PDB file of C-alpha atoms in Angstrom:
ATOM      1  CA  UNK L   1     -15.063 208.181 -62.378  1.00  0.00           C
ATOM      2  CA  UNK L   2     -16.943 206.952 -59.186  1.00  0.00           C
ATOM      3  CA  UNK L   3     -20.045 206.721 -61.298  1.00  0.00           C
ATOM      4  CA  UNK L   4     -17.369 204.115 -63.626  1.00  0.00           C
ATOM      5  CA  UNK L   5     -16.813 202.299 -61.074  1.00  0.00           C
ATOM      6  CA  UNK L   6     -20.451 201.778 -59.682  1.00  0.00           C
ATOM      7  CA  UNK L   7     -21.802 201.894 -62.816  1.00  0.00           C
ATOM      8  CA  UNK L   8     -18.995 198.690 -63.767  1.00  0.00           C
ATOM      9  CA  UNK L   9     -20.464 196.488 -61.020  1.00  0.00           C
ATOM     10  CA  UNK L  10     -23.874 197.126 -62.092  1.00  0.00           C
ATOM     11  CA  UNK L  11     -24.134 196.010 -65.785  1.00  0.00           C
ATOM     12  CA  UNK L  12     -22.058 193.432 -64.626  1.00  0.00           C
ATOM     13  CA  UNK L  13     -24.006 191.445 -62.165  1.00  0.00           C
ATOM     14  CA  UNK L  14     -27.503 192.780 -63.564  1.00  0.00           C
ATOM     15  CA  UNK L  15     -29.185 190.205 -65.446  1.00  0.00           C
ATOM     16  CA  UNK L  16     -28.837 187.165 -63.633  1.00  0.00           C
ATOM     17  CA  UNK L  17     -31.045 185.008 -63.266  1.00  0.00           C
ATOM     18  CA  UNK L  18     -33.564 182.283 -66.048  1.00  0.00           C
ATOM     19  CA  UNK L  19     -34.527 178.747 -67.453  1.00  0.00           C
ATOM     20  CA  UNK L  20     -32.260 175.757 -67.837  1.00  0.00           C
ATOM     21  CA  UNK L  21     -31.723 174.473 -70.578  1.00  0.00           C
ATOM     22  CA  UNK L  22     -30.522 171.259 -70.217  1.00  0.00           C
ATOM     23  CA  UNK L  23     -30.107 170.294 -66.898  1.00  0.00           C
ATOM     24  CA  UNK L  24     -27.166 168.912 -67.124  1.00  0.00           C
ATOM     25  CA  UNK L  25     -24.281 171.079 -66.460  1.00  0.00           C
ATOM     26  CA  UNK L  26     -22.461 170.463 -63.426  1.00  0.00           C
ATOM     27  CA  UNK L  27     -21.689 170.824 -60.603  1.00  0.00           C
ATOM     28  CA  UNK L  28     -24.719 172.670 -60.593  1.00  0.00           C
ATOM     29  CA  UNK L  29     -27.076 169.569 -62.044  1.00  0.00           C
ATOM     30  CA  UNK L  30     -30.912 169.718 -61.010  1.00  0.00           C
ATOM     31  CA  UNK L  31     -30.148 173.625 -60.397  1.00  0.00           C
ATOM     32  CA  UNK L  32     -31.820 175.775 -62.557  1.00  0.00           C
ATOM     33  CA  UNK L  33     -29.924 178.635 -64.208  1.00  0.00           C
ATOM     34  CA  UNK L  34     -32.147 181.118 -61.866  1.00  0.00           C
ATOM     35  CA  UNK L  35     -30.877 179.157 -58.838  1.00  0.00           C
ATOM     36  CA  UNK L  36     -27.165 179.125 -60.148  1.00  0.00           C
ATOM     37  CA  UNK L  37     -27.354 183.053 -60.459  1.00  0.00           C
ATOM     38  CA  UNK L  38     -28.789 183.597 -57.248  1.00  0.00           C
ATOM     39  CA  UNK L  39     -26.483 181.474 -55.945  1.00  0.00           C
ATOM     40  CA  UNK L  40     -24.045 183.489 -57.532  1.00  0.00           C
ATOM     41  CA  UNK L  41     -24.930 186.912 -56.659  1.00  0.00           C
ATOM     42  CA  UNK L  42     -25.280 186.231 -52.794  1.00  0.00           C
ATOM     43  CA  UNK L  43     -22.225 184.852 -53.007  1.00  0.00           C
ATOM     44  CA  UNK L  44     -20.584 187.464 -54.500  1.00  0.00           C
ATOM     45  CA  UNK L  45     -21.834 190.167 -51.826  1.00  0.00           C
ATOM     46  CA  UNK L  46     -20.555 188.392 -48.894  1.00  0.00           C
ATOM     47  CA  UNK L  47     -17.268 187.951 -50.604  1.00  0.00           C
ATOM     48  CA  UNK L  48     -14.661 189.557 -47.974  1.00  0.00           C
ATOM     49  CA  UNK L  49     -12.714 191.205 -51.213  1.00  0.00           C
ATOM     50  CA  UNK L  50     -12.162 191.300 -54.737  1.00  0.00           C
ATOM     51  CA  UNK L  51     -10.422 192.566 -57.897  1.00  0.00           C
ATOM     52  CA  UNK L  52     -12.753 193.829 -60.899  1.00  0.00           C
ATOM     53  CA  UNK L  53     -11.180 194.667 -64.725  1.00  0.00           C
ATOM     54  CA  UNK L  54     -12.937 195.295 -67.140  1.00  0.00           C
ATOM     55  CA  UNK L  55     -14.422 198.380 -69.866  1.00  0.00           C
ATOM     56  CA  UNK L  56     -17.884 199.851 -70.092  1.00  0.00           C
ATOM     57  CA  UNK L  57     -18.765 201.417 -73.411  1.00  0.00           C
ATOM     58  CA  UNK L  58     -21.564 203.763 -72.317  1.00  0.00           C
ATOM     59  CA  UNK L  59     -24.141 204.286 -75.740  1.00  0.00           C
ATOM     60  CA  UNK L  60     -23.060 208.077 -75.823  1.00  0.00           C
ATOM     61  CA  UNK L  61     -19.192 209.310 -75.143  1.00  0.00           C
ATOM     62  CA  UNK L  62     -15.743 207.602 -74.064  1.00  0.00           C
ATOM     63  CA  UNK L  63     -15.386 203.680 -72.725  1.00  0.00           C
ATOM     64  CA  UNK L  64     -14.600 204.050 -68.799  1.00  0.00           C
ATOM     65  CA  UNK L  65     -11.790 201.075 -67.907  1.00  0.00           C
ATOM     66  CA  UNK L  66     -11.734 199.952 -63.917  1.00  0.00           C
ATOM     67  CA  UNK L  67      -8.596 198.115 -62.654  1.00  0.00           C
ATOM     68  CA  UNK L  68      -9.713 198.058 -58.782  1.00  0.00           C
ATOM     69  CA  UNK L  69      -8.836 195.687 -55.437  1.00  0.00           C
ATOM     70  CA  UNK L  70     -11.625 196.533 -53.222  1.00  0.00           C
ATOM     71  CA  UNK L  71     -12.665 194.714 -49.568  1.00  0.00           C
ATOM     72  CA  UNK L  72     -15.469 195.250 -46.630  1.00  0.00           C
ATOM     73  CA  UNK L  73     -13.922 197.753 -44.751  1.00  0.00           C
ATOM     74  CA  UNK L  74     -13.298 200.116 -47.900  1.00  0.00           C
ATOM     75  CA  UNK L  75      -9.780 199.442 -48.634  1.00  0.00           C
ATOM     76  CA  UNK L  76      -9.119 199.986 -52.342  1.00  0.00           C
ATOM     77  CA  UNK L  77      -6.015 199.871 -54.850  1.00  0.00           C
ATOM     78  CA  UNK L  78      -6.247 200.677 -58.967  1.00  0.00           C
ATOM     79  CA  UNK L  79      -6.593 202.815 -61.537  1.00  0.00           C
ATOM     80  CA  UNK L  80      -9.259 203.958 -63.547  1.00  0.00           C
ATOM     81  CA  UNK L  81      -9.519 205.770 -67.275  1.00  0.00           C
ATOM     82  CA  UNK L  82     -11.970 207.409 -68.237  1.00  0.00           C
ATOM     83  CA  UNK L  83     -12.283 210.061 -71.696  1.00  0.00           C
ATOM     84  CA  UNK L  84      -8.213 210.076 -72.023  1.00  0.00           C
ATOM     85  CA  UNK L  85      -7.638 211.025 -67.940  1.00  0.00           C
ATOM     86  CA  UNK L  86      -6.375 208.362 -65.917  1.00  0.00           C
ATOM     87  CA  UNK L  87      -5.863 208.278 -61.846  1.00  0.00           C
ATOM     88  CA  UNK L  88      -4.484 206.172 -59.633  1.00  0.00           C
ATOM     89  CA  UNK L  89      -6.897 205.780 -56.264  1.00  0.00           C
ATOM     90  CA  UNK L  90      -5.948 204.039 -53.052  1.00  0.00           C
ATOM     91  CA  UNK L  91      -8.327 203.938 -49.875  1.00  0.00           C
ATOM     92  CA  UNK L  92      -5.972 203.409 -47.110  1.00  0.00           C
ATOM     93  CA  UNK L  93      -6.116 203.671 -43.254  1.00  0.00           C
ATOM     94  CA  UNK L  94      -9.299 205.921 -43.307  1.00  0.00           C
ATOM     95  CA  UNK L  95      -7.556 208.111 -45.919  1.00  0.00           C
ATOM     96  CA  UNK L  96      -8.802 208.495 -49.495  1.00  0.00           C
ATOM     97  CA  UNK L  97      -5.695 209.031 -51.880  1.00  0.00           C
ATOM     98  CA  UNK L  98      -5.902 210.054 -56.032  1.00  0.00           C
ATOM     99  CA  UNK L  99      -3.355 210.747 -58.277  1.00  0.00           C
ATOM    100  CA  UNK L 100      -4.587 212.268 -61.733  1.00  0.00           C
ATOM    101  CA  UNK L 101      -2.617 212.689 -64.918  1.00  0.00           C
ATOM    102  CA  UNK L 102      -3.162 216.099 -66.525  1.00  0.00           C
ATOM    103  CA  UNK L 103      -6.049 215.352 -68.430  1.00  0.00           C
ATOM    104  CA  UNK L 104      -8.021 214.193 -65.176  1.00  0.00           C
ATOM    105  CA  UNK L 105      -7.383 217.291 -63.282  1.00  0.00           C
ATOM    106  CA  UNK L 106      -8.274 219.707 -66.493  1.00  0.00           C
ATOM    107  CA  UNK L 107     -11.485 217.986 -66.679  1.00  0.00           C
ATOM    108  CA  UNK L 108     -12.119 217.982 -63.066  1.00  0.00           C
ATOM    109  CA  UNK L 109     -11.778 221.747 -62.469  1.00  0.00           C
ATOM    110  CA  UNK L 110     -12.994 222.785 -65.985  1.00  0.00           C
ATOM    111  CA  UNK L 111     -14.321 225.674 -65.263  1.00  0.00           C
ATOM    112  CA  UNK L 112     -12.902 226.680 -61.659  1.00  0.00           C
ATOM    113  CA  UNK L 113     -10.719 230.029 -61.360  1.00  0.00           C
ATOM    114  CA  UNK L 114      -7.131 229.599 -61.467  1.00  0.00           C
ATOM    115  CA  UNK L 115      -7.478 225.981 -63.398  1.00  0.00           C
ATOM    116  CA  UNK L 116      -4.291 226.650 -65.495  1.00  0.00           C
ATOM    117  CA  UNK L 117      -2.241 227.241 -62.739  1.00  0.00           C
ATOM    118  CA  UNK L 118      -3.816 224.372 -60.542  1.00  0.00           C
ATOM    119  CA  UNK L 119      -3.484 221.668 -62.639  1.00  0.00           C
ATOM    120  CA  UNK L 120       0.435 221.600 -62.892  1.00  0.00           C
ATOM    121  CA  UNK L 121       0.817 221.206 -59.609  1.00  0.00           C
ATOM    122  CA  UNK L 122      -1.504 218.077 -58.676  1.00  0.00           C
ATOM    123  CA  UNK L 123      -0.897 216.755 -61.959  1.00  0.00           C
ATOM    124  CA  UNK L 124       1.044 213.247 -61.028  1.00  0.00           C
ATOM    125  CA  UNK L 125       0.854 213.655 -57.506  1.00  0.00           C
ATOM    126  CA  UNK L 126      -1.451 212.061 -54.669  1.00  0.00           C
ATOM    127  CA  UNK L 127      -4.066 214.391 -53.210  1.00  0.00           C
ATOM    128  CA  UNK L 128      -5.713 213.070 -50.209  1.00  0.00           C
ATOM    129  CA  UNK L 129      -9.266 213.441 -48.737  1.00  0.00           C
ATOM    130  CA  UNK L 130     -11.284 211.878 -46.152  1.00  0.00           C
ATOM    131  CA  UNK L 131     -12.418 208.812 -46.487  1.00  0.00           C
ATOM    132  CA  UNK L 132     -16.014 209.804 -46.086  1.00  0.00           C
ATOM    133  CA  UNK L 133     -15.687 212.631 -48.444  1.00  0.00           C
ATOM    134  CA  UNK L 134     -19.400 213.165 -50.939  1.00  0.00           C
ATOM    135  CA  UNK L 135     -17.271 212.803 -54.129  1.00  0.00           C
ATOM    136  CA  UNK L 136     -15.062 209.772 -53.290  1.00  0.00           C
ATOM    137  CA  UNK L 137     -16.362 207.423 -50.343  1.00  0.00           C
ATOM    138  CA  UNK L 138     -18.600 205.339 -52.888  1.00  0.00           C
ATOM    139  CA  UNK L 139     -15.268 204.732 -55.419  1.00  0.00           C
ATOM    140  CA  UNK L 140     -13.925 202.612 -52.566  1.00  0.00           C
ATOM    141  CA  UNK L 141     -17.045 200.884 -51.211  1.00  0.00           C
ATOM    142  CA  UNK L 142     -17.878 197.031 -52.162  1.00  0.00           C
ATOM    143  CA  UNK L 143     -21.100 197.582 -50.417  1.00  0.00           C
ATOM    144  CA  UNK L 144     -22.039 200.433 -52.344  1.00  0.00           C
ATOM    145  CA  UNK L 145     -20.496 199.430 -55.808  1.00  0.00           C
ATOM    146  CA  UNK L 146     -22.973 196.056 -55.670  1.00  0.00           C
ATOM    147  CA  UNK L 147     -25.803 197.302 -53.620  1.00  0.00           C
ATOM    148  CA  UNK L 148     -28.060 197.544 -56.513  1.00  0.00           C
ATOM    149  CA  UNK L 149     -27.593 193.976 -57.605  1.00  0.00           C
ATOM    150  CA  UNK L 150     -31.380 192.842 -56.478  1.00  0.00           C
ATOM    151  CA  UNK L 151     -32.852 196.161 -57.169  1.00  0.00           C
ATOM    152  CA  UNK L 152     -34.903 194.967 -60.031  1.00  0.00           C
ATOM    153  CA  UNK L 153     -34.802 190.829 -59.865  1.00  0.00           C
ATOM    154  CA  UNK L 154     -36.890 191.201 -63.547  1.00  0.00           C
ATOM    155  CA  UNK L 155     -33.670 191.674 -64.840  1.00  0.00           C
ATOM    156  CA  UNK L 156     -32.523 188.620 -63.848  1.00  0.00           C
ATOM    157  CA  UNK L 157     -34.871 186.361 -65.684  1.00  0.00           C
ATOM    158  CA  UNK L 158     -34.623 184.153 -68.714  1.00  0.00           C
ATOM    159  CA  UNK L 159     -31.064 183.408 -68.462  1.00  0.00           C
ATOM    160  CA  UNK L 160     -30.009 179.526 -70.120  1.00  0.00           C
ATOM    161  CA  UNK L 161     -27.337 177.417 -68.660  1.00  0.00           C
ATOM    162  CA  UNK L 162     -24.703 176.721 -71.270  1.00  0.00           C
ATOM    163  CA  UNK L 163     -21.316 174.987 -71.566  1.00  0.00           C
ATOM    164  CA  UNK L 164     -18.630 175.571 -69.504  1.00  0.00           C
ATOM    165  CA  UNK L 165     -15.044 177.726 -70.293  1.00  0.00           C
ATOM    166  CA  UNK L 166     -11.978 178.555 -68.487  1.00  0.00           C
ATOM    167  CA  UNK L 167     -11.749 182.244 -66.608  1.00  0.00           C
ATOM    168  CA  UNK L 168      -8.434 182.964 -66.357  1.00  0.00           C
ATOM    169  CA  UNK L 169      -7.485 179.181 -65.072  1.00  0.00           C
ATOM    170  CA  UNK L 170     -10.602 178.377 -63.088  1.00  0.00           C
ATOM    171  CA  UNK L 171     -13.197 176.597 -64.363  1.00  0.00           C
ATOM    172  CA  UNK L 172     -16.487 178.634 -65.298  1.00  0.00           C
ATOM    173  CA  UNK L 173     -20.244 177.654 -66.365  1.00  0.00           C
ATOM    174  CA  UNK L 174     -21.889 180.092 -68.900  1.00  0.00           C
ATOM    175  CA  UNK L 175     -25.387 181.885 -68.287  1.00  0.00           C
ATOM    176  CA  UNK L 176     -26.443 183.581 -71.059  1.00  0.00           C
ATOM    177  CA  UNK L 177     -29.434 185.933 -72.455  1.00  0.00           C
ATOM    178  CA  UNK L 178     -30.606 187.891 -75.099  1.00  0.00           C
ATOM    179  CA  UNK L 179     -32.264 190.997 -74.804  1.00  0.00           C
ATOM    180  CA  UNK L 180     -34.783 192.316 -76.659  1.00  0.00           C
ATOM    181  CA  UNK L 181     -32.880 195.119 -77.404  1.00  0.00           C
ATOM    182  CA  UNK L 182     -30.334 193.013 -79.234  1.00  0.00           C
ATOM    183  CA  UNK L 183     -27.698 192.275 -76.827  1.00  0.00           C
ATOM    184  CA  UNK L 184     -26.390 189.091 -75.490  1.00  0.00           C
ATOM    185  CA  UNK L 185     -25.228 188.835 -71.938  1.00  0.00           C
ATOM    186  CA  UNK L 186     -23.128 186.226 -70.794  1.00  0.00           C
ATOM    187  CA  UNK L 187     -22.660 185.129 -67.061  1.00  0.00           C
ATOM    188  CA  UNK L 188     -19.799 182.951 -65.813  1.00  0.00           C
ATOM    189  CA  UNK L 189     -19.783 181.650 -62.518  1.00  0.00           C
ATOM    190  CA  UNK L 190     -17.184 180.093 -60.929  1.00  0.00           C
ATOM    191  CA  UNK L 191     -17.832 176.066 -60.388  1.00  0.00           C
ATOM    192  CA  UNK L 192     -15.473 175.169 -58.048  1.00  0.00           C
ATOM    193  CA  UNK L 193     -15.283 176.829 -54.015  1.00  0.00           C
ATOM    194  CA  UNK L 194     -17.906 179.200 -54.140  1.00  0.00           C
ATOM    195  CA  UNK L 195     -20.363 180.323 -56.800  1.00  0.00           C
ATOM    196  CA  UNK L 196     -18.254 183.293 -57.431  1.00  0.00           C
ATOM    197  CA  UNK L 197     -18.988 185.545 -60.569  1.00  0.00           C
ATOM    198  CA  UNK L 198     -16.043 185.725 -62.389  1.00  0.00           C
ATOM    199  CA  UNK L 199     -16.944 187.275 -65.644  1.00  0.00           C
ATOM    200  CA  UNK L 200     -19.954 189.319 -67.186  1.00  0.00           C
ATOM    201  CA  UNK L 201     -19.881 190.237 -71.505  1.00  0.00           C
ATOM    202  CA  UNK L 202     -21.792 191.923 -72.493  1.00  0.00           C
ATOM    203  CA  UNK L 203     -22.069 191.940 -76.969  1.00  0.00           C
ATOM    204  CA  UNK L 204     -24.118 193.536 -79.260  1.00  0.00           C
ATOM    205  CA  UNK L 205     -26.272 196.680 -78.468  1.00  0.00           C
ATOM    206  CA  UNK L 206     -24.911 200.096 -78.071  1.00  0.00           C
ATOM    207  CA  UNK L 207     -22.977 199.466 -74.330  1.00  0.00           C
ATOM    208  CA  UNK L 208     -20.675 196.197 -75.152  1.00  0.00           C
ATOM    209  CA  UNK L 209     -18.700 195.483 -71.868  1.00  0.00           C
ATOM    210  CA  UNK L 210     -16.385 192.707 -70.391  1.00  0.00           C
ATOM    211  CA  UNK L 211     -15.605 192.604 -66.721  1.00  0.00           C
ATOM    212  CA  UNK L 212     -13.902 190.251 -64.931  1.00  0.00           C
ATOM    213  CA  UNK L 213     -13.658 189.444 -61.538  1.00  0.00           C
ATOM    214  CA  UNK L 214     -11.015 188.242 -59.301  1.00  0.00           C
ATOM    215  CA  UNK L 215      -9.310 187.326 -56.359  1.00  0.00           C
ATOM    216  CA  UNK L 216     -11.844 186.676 -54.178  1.00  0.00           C
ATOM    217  CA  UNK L 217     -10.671 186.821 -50.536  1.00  0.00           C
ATOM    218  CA  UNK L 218      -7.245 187.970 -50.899  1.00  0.00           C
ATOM    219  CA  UNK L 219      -6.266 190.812 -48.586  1.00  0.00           C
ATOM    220  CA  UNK L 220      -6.218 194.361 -50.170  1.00  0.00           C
ATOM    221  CA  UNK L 221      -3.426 196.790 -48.031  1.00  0.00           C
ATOM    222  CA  UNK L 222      -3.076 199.435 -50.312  1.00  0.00           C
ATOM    223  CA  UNK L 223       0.502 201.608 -49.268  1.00  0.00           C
ATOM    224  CA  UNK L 224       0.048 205.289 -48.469  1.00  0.00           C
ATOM    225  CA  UNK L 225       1.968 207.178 -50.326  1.00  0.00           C
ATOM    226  CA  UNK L 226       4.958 209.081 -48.667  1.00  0.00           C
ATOM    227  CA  UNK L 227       4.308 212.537 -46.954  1.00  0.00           C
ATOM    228  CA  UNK L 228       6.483 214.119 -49.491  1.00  0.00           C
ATOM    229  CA  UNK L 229       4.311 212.859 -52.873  1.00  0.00           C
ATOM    230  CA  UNK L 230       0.981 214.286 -51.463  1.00  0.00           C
ATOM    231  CA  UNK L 231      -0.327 217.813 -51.752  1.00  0.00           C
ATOM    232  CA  UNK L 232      -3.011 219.511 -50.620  1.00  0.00           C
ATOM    233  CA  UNK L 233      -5.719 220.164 -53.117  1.00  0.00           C
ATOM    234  CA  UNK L 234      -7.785 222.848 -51.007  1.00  0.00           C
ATOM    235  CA  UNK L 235      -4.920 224.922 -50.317  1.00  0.00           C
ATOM    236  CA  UNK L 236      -3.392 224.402 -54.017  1.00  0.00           C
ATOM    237  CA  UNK L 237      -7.286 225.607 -55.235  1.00  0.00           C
ATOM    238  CA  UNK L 238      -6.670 228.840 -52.773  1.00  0.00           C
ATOM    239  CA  UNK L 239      -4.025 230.013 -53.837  1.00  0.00           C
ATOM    240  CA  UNK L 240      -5.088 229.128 -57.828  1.00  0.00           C
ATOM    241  CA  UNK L 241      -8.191 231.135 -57.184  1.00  0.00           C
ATOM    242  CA  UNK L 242      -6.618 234.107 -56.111  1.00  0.00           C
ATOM    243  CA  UNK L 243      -3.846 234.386 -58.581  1.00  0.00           C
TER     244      UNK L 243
END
């Protein structure tokens, strides 16, 4: 699921960059679509916070679905799905907190001794972990979820500026590009305030994928859940493994 999440931000901000077309679109007139996406993508790293939503089709297995509030100093609040298993995640006060459904935690400890008896009783409740914890500190990182976004700038060529379209009430101009392996990305970047993006579509090819982007700014203070809802998943996995 922290691969969803990363992987989310990735093939949604990869790919910017290209020609104009017309020159004509504004408020970015005399800026080339190239310009507009850089513009775009430095923008939307030094963004305090945001909200991304949005589905990834992967071309083998289940669509992954990321409802996240994430800011700079790793505060986080959503939910994502992923093959049928959902969880709830929450980054709060240097704490990592996940609640899994049943199918999350049978996947997760496929496998592991005890499993059957294990899952039942973190199913639907919050589990908590360090912050810095291997497995989880990247779910909640904006740094780490967009790092990659000028890791390979010849992905971001040959992008045309197009009309512009409305992105949930704010006003948006459209980048797009076709691949040569048959799929048609579309860009929208925000055209008033800052460049934000504030959608990436993806159509066509085997990986179609819509993610939009949100709330820009707005403070993310996720609410730790009550002593009483959280268990302890390394003392629940004892005593599973010796039953």
């Amino acid at each position: 699921m922290a691969a969803a999440v990363a992987g989310m931000a990735l093939v949604a901000l990869a790919g910017c960059g290209g020609d104009d077309s017309d020159g004509k679109s504004k408020p970015f007139e005399g800026k080339s679509a190239d310009q507009i996406a850089a513009d775009a993508v430095e923008a939307t790293k030094a963004a305090d916070s945001m909200h991304m939503k949005g589905t990834v089709q992967p071309s083998a297995g289940s669509p992954s679905t990321v409802d996240l509030s994430v800011d700079n100093s790793n505060n986080c609040d959503g939910t994502i799905e992923s093959q049928g298993a959902s969880a709830d995640v929450r980054n709060a006060k240097g704490t990592f907190y996940l609640r899994g459904d049943e199918k999350y935690w049978t996947a997760a400890l496929k496998g592991q001794p005890g499993s059957d008896k294990i899952v039942p009783k973190l199913a639907d409740k919050w589990v908590k972990a360090p912050a810095d914890d291997a497995t989880t500190k990247n779910m909640c990182d904006k740094h780490a979820l967009i790092a990659d976004l000028d890791k390979d700038k010849s992905e971001r060529k040959g992008m045309k500026k197009g009309s512009t379209a409305t992105v949930d009430g704010a006003e948006a101009i459209r980048l797009t590009k076709k691949t040569s392996g048959g799929e048609t990305m579309t860009l929208y970047v925000a055209t008033e305030g800052k460049p934000y993006i504030l959608r990436s579509k993806t159509t066509g090819g085997k990986a179609p994928n819509t993610t939009t982007f949100s709330d820009y700014g707005k403070p993310v203070s996720p609410q730790e859940p009550a002593p009483g809802e959280t268990v302890d998943l390394k003392k629940i996995a004892a005593s599973g493994a010796k039953a």
